[in-house]
Short mmCIF file of C-alpha atoms and ligand atoms in Angstrom, two decimals:
data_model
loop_
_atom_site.label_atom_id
_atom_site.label_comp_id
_atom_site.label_asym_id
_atom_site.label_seq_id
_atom_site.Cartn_x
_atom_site.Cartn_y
_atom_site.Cartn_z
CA UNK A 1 -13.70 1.69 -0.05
CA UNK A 2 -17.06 1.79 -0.58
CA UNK A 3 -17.74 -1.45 -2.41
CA UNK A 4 -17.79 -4.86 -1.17
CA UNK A 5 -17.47 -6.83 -3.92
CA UNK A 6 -20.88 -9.14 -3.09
CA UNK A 7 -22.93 -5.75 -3.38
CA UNK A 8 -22.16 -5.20 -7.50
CA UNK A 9 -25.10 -5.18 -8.86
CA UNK A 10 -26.24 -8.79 -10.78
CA UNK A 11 -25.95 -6.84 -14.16
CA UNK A 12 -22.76 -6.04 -13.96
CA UNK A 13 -21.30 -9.48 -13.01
CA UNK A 14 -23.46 -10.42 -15.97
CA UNK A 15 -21.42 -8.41 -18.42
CA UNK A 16 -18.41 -9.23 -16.96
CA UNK A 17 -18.91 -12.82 -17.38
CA UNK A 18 -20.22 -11.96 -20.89
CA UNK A 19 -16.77 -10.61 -21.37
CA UNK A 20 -14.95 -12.95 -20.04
CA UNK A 21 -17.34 -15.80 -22.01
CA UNK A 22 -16.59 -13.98 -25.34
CA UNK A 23 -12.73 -13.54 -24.91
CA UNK A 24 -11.86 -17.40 -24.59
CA UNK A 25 -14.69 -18.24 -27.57
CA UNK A 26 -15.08 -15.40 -30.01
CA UNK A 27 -11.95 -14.19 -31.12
CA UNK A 28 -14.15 -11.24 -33.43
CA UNK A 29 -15.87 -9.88 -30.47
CA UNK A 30 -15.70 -6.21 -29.57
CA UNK A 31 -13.64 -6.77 -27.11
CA UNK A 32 -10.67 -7.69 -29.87
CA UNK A 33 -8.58 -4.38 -29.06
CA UNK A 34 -8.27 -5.50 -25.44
CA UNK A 35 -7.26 -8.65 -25.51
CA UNK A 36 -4.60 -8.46 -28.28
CA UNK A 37 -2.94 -5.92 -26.47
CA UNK A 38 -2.51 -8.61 -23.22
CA UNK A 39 -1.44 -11.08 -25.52
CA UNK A 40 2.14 -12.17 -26.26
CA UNK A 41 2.90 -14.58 -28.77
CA UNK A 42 0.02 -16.93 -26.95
CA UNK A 43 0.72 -15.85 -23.53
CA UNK A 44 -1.59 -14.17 -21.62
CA UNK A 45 0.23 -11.91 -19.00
CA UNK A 46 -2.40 -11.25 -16.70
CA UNK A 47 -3.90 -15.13 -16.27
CA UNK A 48 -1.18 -16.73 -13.89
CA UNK A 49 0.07 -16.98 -9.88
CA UNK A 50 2.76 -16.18 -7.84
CA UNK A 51 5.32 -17.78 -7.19
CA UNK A 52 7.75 -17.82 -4.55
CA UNK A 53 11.25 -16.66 -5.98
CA UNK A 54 14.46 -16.95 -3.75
CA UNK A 55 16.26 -14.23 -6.11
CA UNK A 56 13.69 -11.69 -5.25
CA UNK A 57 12.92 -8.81 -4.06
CA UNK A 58 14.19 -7.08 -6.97
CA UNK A 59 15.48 -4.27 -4.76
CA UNK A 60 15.87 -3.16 -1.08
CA UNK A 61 13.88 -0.30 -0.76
CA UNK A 62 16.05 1.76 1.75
CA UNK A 63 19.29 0.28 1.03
CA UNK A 64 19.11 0.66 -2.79
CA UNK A 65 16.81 3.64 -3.11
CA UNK A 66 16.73 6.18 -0.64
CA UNK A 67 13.90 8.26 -2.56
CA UNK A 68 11.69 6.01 -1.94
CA UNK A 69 8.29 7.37 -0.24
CA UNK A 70 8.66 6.65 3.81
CA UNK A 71 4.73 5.23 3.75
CA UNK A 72 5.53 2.28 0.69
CA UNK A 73 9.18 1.08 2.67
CA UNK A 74 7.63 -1.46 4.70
CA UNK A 75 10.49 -2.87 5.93
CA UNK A 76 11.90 -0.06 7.12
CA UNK A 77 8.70 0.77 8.79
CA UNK A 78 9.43 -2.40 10.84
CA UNK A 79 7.23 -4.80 8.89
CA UNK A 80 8.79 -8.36 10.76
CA UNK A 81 7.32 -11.16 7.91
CA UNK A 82 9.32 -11.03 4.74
CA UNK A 83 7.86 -13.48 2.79
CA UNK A 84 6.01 -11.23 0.91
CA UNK A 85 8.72 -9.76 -0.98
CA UNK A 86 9.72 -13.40 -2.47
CA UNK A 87 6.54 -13.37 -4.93
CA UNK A 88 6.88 -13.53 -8.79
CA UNK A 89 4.02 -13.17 -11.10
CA UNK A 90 4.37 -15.92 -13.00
CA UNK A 91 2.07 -16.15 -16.52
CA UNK A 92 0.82 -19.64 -16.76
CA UNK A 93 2.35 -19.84 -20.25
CA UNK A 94 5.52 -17.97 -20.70
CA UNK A 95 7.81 -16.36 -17.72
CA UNK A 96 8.33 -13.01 -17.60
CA UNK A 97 11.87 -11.20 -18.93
CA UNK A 98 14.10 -10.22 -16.23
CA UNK A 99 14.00 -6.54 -15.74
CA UNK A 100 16.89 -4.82 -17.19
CA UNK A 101 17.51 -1.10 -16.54
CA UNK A 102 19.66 -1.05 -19.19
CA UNK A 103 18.08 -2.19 -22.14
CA UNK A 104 15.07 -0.13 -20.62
CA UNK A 105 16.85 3.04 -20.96
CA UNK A 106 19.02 1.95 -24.32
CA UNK A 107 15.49 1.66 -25.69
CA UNK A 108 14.02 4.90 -24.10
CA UNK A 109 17.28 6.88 -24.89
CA UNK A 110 16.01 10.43 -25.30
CA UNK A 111 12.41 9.63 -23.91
CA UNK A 112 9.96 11.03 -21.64
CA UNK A 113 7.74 8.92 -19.89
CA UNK A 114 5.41 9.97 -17.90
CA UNK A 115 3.05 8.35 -15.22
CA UNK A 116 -0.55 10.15 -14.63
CA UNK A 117 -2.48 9.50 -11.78
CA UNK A 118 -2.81 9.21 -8.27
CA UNK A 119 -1.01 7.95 -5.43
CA UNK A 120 -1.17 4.01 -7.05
CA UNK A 121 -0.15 5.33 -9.70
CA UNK A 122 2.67 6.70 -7.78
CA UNK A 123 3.23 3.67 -6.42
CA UNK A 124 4.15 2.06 -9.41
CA UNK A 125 6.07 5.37 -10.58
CA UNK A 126 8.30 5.20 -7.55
CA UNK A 127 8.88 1.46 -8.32
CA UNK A 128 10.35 1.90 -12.05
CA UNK A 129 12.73 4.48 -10.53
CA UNK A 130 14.06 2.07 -7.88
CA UNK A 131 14.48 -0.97 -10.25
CA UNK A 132 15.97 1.53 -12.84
CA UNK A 133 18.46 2.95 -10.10
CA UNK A 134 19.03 -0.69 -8.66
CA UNK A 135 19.88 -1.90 -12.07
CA UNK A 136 21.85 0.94 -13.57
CA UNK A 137 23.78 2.08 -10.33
CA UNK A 138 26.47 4.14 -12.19
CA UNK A 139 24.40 5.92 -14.45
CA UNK A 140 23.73 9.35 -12.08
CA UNK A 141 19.89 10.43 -11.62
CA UNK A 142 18.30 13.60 -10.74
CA UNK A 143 14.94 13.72 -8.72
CA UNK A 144 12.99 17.11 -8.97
CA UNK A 145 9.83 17.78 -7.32
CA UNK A 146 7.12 20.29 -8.04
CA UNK A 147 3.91 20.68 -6.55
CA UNK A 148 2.61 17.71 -8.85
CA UNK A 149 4.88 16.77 -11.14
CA UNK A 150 7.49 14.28 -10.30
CA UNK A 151 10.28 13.77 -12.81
CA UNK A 152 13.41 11.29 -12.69
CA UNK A 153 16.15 11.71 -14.84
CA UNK A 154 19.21 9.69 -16.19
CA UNK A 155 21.29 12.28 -17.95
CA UNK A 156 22.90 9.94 -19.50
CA UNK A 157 20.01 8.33 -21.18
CA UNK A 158 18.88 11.97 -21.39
CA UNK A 159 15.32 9.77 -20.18
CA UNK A 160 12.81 11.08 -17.95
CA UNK A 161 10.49 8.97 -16.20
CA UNK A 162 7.88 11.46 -14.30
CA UNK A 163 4.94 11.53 -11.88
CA UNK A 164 1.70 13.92 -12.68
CA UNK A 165 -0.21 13.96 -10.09
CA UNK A 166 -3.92 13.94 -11.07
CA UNK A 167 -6.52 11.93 -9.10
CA UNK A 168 -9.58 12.10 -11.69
CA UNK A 169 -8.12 12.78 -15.39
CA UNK A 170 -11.09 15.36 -15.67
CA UNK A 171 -11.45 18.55 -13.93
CA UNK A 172 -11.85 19.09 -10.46
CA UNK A 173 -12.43 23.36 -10.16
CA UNK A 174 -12.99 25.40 -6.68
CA UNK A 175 -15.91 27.52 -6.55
CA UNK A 176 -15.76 29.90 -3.77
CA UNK A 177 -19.64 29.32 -3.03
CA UNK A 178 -19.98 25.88 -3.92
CA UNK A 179 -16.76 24.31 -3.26
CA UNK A 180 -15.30 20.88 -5.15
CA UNK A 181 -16.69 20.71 -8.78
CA UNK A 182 -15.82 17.82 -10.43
CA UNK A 183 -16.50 18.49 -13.89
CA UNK A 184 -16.92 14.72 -15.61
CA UNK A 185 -16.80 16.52 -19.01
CA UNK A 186 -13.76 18.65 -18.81
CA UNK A 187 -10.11 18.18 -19.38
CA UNK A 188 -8.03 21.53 -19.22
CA UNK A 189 -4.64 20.31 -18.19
CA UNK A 190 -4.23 17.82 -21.38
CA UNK A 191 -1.41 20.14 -22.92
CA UNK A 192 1.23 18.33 -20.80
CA UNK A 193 -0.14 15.05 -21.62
CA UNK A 194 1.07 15.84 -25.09
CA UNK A 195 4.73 16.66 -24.10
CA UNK A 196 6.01 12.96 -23.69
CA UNK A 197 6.73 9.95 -25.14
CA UNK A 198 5.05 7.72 -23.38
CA UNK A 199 2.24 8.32 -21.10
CA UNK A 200 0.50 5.33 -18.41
CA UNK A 201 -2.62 6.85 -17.21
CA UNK A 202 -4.89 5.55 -14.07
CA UNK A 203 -7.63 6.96 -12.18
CA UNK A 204 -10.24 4.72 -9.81
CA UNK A 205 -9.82 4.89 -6.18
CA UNK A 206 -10.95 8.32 -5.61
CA UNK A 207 -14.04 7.99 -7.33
CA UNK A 208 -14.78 4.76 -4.87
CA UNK A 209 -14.78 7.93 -1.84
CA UNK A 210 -17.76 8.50 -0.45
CA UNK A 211 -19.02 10.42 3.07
CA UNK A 212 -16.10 12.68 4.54
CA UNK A 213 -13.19 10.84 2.67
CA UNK A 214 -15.29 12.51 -0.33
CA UNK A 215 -12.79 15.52 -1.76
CA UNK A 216 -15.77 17.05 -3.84
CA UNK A 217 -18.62 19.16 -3.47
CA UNK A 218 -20.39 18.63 -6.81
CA UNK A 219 -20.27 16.96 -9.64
CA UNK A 220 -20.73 19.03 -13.06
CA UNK A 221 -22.10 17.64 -16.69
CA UNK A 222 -22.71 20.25 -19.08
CA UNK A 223 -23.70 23.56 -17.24
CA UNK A 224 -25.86 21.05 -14.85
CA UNK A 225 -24.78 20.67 -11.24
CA UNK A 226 -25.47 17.41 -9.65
CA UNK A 227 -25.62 16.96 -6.12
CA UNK A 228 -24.66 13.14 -6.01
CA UNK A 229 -24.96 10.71 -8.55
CA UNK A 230 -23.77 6.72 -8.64
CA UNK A 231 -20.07 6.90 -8.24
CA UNK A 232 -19.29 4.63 -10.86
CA UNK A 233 -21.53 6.00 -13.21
CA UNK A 234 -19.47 9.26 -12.80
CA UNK A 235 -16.13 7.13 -13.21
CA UNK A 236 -17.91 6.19 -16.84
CA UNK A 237 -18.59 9.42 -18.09
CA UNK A 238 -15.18 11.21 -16.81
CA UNK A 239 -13.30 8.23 -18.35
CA UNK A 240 -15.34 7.93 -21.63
CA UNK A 241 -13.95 12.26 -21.45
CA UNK A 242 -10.31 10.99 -21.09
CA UNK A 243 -11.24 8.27 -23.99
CA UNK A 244 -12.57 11.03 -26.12
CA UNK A 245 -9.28 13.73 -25.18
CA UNK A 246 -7.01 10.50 -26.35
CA UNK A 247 -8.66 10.00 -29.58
CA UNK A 248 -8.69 13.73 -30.57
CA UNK A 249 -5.59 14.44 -29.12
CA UNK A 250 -2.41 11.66 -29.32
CA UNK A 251 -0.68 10.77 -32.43
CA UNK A 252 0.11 6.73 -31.78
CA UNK A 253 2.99 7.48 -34.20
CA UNK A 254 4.54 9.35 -31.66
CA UNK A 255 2.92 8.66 -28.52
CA UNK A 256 2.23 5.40 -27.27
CA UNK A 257 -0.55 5.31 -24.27
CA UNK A 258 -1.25 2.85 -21.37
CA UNK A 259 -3.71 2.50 -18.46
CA UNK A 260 -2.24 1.11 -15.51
CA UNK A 261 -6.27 -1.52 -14.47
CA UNK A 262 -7.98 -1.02 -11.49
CA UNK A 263 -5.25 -1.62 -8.83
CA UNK A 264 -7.56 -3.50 -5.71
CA UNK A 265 -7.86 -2.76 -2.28
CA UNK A 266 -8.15 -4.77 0.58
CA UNK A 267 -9.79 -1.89 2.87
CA UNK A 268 -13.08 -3.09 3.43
CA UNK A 269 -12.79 -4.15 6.78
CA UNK A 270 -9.11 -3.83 7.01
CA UNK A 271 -9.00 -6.69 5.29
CA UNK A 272 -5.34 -7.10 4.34
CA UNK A 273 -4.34 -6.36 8.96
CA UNK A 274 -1.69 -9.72 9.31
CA UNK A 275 -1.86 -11.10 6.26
CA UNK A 276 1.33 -12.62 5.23
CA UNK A 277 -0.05 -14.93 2.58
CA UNK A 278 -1.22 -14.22 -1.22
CA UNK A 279 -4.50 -15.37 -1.54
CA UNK A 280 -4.77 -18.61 -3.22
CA UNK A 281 -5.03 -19.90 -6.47
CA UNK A 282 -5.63 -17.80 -9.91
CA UNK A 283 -8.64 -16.59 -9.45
CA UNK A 284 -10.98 -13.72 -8.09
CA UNK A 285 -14.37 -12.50 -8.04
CA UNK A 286 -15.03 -9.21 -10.67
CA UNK A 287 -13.89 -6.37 -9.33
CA UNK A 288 -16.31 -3.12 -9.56
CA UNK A 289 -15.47 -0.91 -12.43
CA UNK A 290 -13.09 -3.19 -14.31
CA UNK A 291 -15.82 -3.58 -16.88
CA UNK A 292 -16.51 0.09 -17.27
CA UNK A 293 -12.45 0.28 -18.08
CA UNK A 294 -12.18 -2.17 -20.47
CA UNK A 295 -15.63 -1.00 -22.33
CA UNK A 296 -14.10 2.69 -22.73
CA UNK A 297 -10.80 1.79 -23.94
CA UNK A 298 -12.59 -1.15 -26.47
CA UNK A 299 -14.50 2.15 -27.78
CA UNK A 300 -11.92 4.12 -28.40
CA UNK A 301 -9.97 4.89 -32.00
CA UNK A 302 -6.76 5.04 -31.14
CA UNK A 303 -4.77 2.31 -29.63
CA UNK A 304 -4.64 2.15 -25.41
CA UNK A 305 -2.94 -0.35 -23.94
CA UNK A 306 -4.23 -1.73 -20.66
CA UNK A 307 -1.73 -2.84 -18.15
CA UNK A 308 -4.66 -5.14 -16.54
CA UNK A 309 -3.12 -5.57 -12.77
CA UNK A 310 -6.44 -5.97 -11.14
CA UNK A 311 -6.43 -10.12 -10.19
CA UNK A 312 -3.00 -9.91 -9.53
CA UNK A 313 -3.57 -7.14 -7.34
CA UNK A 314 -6.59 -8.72 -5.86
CA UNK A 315 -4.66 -12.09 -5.23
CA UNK A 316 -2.05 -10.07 -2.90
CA UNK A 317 -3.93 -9.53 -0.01
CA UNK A 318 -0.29 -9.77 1.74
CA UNK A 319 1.52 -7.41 -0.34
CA UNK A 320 -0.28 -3.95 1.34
CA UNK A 321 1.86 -1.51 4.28
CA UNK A 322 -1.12 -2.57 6.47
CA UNK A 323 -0.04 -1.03 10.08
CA UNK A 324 3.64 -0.73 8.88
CA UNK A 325 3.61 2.56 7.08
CA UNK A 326 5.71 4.49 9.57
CA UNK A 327 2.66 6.57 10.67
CA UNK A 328 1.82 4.47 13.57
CA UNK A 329 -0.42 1.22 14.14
CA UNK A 330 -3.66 3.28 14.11
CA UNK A 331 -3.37 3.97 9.81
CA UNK A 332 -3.78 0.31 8.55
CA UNK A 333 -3.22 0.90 4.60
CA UNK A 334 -4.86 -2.18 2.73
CA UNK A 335 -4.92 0.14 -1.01
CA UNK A 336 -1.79 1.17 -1.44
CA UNK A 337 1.34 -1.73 -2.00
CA UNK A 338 4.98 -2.04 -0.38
CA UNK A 339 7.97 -1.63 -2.13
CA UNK A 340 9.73 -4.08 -2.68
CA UNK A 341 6.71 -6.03 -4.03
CA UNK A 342 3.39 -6.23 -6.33
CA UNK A 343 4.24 -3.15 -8.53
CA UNK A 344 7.86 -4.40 -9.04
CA UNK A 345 5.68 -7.46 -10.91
CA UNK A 346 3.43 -4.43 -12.65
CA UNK A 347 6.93 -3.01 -14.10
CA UNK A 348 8.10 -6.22 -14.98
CA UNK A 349 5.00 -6.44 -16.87
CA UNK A 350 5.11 -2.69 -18.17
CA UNK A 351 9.06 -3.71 -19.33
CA UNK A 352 7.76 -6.83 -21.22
CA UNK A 353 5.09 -4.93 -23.32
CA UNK A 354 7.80 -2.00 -24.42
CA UNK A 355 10.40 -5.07 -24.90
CA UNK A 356 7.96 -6.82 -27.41
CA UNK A 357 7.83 -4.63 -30.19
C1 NAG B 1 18.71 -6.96 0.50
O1 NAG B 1 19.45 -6.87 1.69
C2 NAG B 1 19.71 -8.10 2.32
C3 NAG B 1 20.38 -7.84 3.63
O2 NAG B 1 21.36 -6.85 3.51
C4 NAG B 1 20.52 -8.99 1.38
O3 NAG B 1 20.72 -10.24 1.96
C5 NAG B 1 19.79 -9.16 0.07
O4 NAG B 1 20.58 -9.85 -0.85
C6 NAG B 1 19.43 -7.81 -0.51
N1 NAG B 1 18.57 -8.02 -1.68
C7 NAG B 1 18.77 -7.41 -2.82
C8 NAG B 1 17.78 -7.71 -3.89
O5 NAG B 1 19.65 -6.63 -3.01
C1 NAG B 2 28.25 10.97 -12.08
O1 NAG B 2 28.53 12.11 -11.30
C2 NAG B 2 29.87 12.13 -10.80
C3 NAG B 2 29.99 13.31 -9.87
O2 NAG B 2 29.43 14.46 -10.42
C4 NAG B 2 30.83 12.19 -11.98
O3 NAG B 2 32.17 12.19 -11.51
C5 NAG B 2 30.60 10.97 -12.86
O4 NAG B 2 31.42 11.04 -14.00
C6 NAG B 2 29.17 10.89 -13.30
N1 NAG B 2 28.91 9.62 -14.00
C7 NAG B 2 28.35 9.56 -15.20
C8 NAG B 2 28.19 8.19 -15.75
O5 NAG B 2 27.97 10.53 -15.80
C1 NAG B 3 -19.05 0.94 -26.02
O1 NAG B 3 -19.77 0.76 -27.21
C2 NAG B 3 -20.87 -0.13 -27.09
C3 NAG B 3 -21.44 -0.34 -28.49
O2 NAG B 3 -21.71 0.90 -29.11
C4 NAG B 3 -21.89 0.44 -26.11
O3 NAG B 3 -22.95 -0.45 -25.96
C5 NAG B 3 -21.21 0.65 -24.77
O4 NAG B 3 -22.09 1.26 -23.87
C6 NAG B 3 -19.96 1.51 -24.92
N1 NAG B 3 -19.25 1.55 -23.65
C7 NAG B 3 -19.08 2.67 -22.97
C8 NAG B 3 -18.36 2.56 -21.67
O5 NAG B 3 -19.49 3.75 -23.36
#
């Protein structure tokens, strides 16, 4: 990644602790919208630790779900520490409900749900389907693939729970001369968004590429082409276009809309190589570009809730496939998670926000 986090820029740790400042004092601020939607009867979900948890991992990734991506099964992949799959996030003042597959698809009975994003987003995708499987083992499935769209079904249920693959939310076009256009003020592939029931957007770590990990040519505003421009100014604009496709778009009657945070990495360096460990404690530095998500959705008319993941995330610096992603010792993978692990919690979180009201 190309951010360390001692290199954001003064300003923006400046807003962020202006945020932060006017969440615990000002109940009025702008920022309302955001924090209501994290709240639950007092408890904050996102403000807590892990814990260690003899009844977990909530599933066994090969034994218990077989369609589970080769690169997230860690332990198959020969990962030899296992204390990493014993974490709970535990809020600091409530507990999380145990995840039941059942009442999850009793509720969603007739449902689509549908996960939009990239491969963390994926992640967490493939996760839901495990602990649904794990939990409902009786109840048959049916896993289709296209070229991106994902979709898991219980029959039964007659609920989908699907994967759209989509890295940046806006458009990214081919030009035969000019190659990747990323077009920050252009959605055309909204129409399926509109198809569902429920819909848990991301989009962050490919805006964070830069250099020859960089899948783009150009980056497009208007009818202007721009050669390069800061990366996480481009993240604002695309994502104040997603805010703006929302608001003209989705009925909250009838669908409701997340955004999975800013999911961290420990790349830099390879930070997360032989870490077996959480990081300690219940806190972390501001993470680049959490700001610019939570000022977008605060602007927005209709009602997004965020799933904010990002200091739990950041506080797992054990919970990545590192060198065990079954592609050999020389891929160290510090961005994306293990299953069993963090985005079991992320679910568990997901479930207790659908479960409150
Ligand atoms: C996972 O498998 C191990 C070994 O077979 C077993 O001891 C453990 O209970 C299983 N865990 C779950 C959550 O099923
Ligand atoms: C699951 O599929 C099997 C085999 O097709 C069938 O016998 C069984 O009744 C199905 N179970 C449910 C709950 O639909
Ligand atoms: C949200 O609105 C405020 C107030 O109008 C503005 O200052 C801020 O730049 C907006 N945020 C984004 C990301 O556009």
């Amino acid at each position: 990644m190309a951010f360390t986090l001692w290199l954001v820029p003064l300003t923006l740790l400046a807003s962020y602790y202006t945020f932060v400042a006017a969440a615990v004092a000002i109940p009025q601020s702008p920022n309302q919208k955001v924090i209501k939607n994290k709240v639950e009867e007092g408890c904050d979900l996102y403000e807590g630790k892990w814990v260690i948890d003899e009844f977990y991992p909530l599933h066994n990734a090969s034994s218990d779900c077989p369609f589970i991506a080769k690169g997230f099964d860690c332990v198959r992949n020969g990962r030899p520490d296992k204390k990493y799959l014993k974490y709970r996030w535990k809020p600091n003042a409530c507990d999380l409900p145990r995840f039941d597959g059942e009442k999850f698809l009793e509720r969603n009975k007739g449902k689509k749900i549908m996960f939009v994003g990239d491969s963390i987003s994926n992640n967490m995708w493939q996760s839901l389907t495990c602990l649904l499987h794990k939990t409902v083992p009786n109840s048959n499935y049916t896993l289709t693939r296209q070229s991106l769209l994902s979709i898991f079904s219980f029959p039964e249920y007659e609920a989908s729970i699907m994967w759209l693959k989509n890295g940046f939310l806006v458009d990214l076009i081919n030009d035969k001369e000019k190659g990747g256009i990323l077009k920050l003020d252009s959605i055309s592939t909204g129409g399926q968004w509109k198809e569902v029931d429920i819909l848990i957007f991301n989009s962050y770590h490919w805006w964070t590429h830069t250099g020859h990990s960089q899948t783009w040519d150009y980056f497009q505003v208007g009818d202007k082409l721009i050669k390069d421009m800061d990366h996480m100014e481009a993240f604002k604009i695309a994502l104040t276009t997603w805010a703006k496709w929302i608001d003209s778009n989705i009925d909250p009657s009838k669908i409701r809309v997340f955004f999975q945070g800013i999911s961290a990495s420990h790349a830099d360096e390879k930070a997360c190589l032989r870490k077996t460990q959480p990081e300690e404690g219940s806190m972390a530095a501001p993470y680049p570009g959490v700001d610019i998500v939570k000022s977008v959705i605060n602007n927005m008319t209709k009602p997004v809730e965020l799933l904010d993941i990002t200091l739990l995330t950041q506080l797992r610096i054990d919970g990545h496939p590192s060198i065990y992603t079954g592609s050999g010792p020389s891929f160290v993978d510090c961005s994306h998670w293990c299953l069993a692990g963090a985005p079991d919690s992320w679910n568990e979180i997901f479930y207790a926000t659908l479960l409150r009201d």
